[in-house]
Every structure is written in structure tokens, then in C-alpha cells.
């Protein structure tokens, strides 16, 4: 009797894809600074992203589909509308993952910001390099009670924003960052 499990021709099933373990190189590279944890965005940010997507995609599908349908052929108009709505569905589904990818931490000497689902980024901004910290909120953000904190530095590539914070949390973060920026030397 032949044991087929031991046969070299038996195909092996791929192992299931599991989340990165806590001590993986990826998790270590994007870990919060020692002694801190990532502060995440408010869950309202997911609703904000979905509403913004719908406010743009639904009219684009209607107008684009109608325009192309009238200009070329009705079937092409339907195709354009379906493509726009599929893009909206993809943005709708990924909104929560986008929110979870954002995090910020206030270290002893630096401010840390991480974000990105496909391309992850980690920004480290020394408090002494911060020049302007401001809070902004568009009409939809105001209606939902959230705001964006923007940190500007001398290096234009290090400008950072933290969207989707509750208004009170955004104002408190702005005040803390401004205070810390004033107490640290500029290093210039």
C-alpha cells in the first residue's frame, strides 16, 4: 500500500495568512515608542470617510453615467456609473481599516505619527522642530464633531496631520504640542 501523504507529488496547501505577530519585524518597525501606546482616531472618522465618499461618488455616478450615456451610448453610461459605484463600495469597505491604521503618540522628546494600510508610514517629529500646530474642521467634520490637527515644521516633508479627532481632543492635543514645542530648543 502506498502512503500518498508522504508522496513528493502530493500538493501542499498554502498556510493561511495570519496577522503579523506582535514581535514581527514589521510590527517592531511601526511600534509605538517605549512607554507609550498609539492613540487611535475616533470611530466617527469612519462615518466621515463614508459620507464624504458617498457625497462625491453618487453625483459622479449619476452625472458621469448620464453624460457618457447621452454622448456615446446608454450601455457605456451604465458602465461608467457601475465603475464609480464599485469604487465607492471599495472606499466604503476600507474606511474602517483606514481609521485603524492611524495612530499618534507623544514621546518624551518627539511626536510620533503612524498611518497607511498598503504603504505604512511612521513620522517622528522632534518637539523643537514644530513651528505651527493648528486645528481645522470643514463643514462635514464640524457637523460630526471631529477636527484635524496639523503640525507644520521647518522641513516641508515632515508636515503632519491627524484627522478624525473629537473637537475637544484636537484642541487639547494642539495645546500640549504647542506647550512642548516652546519648551524644547529648536536644534537649529
Tab-separated table of C-alpha atoms in Angstrom, residues 27-172:
chain	number	residue	atom	x	y	z
A	27	UNK	CA	5.264	45.411	13.971
A	28	UNK	CA	8.572	46.323	15.608
A	29	UNK	CA	9.368	48.912	12.921
A	30	UNK	CA	5.985	50.617	13.368
A	31	UNK	CA	5.640	50.171	17.126
A	32	UNK	CA	4.763	52.997	19.471
A	33	UNK	CA	7.723	54.486	21.335
A	34	UNK	CA	8.702	52.739	24.581
A	35	UNK	CA	6.384	53.547	27.452
A	36	UNK	CA	3.539	54.774	25.229
A	37	UNK	CA	0.669	53.353	23.207
A	38	UNK	CA	-0.849	54.524	19.940
A	39	UNK	CA	-3.795	56.868	20.366
A	40	UNK	CA	-6.291	55.985	17.638
A	41	UNK	CA	-8.765	58.155	15.763
A	42	UNK	CA	-12.359	58.486	16.874
A	43	UNK	CA	-14.748	55.915	15.316
A	44	UNK	CA	-16.751	58.846	13.899
A	45	UNK	CA	-13.921	59.226	11.361
A	46	UNK	CA	-15.152	56.052	9.617
A	47	UNK	CA	-18.602	57.605	9.212
A	48	UNK	CA	-16.975	60.823	7.958
A	49	UNK	CA	-14.988	58.963	5.275
A	50	UNK	CA	-18.065	57.043	4.154
A	51	UNK	CA	-20.240	60.160	3.971
A	52	UNK	CA	-17.551	62.028	2.041
A	53	UNK	CA	-17.230	59.115	-0.383
A	54	UNK	CA	-20.991	58.998	-0.930
A	55	UNK	CA	-21.223	62.778	-1.378
A	56	UNK	CA	-18.668	62.594	-4.184
A	57	UNK	CA	-19.394	59.212	-5.787
A	58	UNK	CA	-23.186	59.255	-6.052
A	59	UNK	CA	-23.372	62.533	-8.025
A	60	UNK	CA	-20.325	61.471	-10.070
A	61	UNK	CA	-22.020	58.185	-10.970
A	62	UNK	CA	-25.286	59.903	-11.857
A	63	UNK	CA	-23.769	62.771	-13.834
A	64	UNK	CA	-20.956	60.743	-15.388
A	65	UNK	CA	-23.235	57.892	-16.345
A	66	UNK	CA	-25.850	60.225	-17.785
A	67	UNK	CA	-23.282	62.330	-19.638
A	68	UNK	CA	-21.499	59.377	-21.189
A	69	UNK	CA	-24.827	57.685	-21.928
A	70	UNK	CA	-26.128	60.727	-23.775
A	71	UNK	CA	-22.837	61.452	-25.528
A	72	UNK	CA	-21.902	57.924	-26.611
A	73	UNK	CA	-24.213	55.028	-25.847
A	74	UNK	CA	-26.506	54.186	-22.943
A	75	UNK	CA	-24.574	50.971	-22.173
A	76	UNK	CA	-21.336	52.921	-21.733
A	77	UNK	CA	-23.154	55.310	-19.410
A	78	UNK	CA	-24.308	52.397	-17.284
A	79	UNK	CA	-20.755	51.009	-17.268
A	80	UNK	CA	-19.343	54.349	-16.056
A	81	UNK	CA	-21.961	54.574	-13.304
A	82	UNK	CA	-21.275	50.992	-12.196
A	83	UNK	CA	-17.494	51.587	-12.107
A	84	UNK	CA	-17.919	54.717	-9.992
A	85	UNK	CA	-20.257	52.897	-7.613
A	86	UNK	CA	-17.804	49.970	-7.346
A	87	UNK	CA	-15.038	52.417	-6.439
A	88	UNK	CA	-17.370	53.905	-3.831
A	89	UNK	CA	-18.077	50.439	-2.416
A	90	UNK	CA	-14.341	49.739	-2.136
A	91	UNK	CA	-13.779	53.042	-0.326
A	92	UNK	CA	-16.763	52.295	1.920
A	93	UNK	CA	-15.372	48.893	2.925
A	94	UNK	CA	-11.817	50.145	3.543
A	95	UNK	CA	-12.858	53.192	5.615
A	96	UNK	CA	-12.623	51.342	8.942
A	97	UNK	CA	-9.206	49.892	8.096
A	98	UNK	CA	-8.007	53.353	7.183
A	99	UNK	CA	-9.169	54.687	10.552
A	100	UNK	CA	-7.445	51.866	12.413
A	101	UNK	CA	-4.171	52.470	10.576
A	102	UNK	CA	-3.829	55.976	12.054
A	103	UNK	CA	-2.193	56.454	15.421
A	104	UNK	CA	-0.219	59.072	17.284
A	105	UNK	CA	1.870	59.071	20.444
A	106	UNK	CA	3.528	61.767	22.484
A	107	UNK	CA	7.012	60.641	23.449
A	108	UNK	CA	9.399	62.349	25.830
A	109	UNK	CA	11.226	64.325	23.117
A	110	UNK	CA	9.339	63.514	19.912
A	111	UNK	CA	5.825	63.288	18.484
A	112	UNK	CA	5.087	60.026	16.639
A	113	UNK	CA	2.515	59.541	13.898
A	114	UNK	CA	1.755	56.338	12.005
A	115	UNK	CA	-0.703	55.752	9.173
A	116	UNK	CA	-1.283	53.787	5.987
A	117	UNK	CA	-2.804	50.440	5.135
A	118	UNK	CA	-0.956	49.482	1.959
A	119	UNK	CA	2.086	51.692	2.492
A	120	UNK	CA	2.676	52.174	6.202
A	121	UNK	CA	4.480	55.263	7.399
A	122	UNK	CA	5.938	56.347	10.706
A	123	UNK	CA	6.776	60.008	11.207
A	124	UNK	CA	8.924	61.121	14.129
A	125	UNK	CA	8.783	64.870	14.703
A	126	UNK	CA	11.009	66.425	17.383
A	127	UNK	CA	9.037	68.878	19.513
A	128	UNK	CA	11.721	71.518	18.995
A	129	UNK	CA	11.148	71.472	15.207
A	130	UNK	CA	7.433	72.215	15.395
A	131	UNK	CA	6.592	75.686	14.123
A	132	UNK	CA	2.797	75.730	13.839
A	133	UNK	CA	0.142	73.466	15.330
A	134	UNK	CA	-3.391	74.236	14.194
A	135	UNK	CA	-6.846	72.702	14.275
A	136	UNK	CA	-9.138	72.729	11.235
A	137	UNK	CA	-12.592	71.333	10.541
A	138	UNK	CA	-14.628	71.524	7.339
A	139	UNK	CA	-18.430	71.714	7.446
A	140	UNK	CA	-18.945	67.949	7.485
A	141	UNK	CA	-16.321	67.484	10.207
A	142	UNK	CA	-17.979	70.219	12.267
A	143	UNK	CA	-21.370	68.533	11.898
A	144	UNK	CA	-19.872	65.238	13.118
A	145	UNK	CA	-17.903	66.893	15.945
A	146	UNK	CA	-14.416	65.999	14.698
A	147	UNK	CA	-11.394	68.009	13.581
A	148	UNK	CA	-7.917	67.678	12.074
A	149	UNK	CA	-4.739	68.705	13.897
A	150	UNK	CA	-1.952	69.805	11.569
A	151	UNK	CA	1.686	70.033	12.672
A	152	UNK	CA	3.981	72.120	10.492
A	153	UNK	CA	7.749	72.008	10.729
A	154	UNK	CA	10.706	73.695	9.086
A	155	UNK	CA	11.019	70.718	6.726
A	156	UNK	CA	8.078	70.732	4.340
A	157	UNK	CA	8.159	66.930	4.050
A	158	UNK	CA	7.584	66.486	7.785
A	159	UNK	CA	4.281	68.342	7.916
A	160	UNK	CA	1.797	66.002	9.514
A	161	UNK	CA	-1.928	65.848	10.083
A	162	UNK	CA	-4.045	63.844	12.481
A	163	UNK	CA	-7.633	63.703	11.176
A	164	UNK	CA	-10.716	62.435	12.930
A	165	UNK	CA	-10.155	63.627	16.487
A	166	UNK	CA	-13.030	64.823	18.655
A	167	UNK	CA	-13.036	68.632	18.800
A	168	UNK	CA	-12.090	68.735	22.496
A	169	UNK	CA	-9.318	66.146	21.981
A	170	UNK	CA	-7.979	68.083	18.979
A	171	UNK	CA	-7.834	71.337	20.958
A	172	UNK	CA	-6.154	69.594	23.908
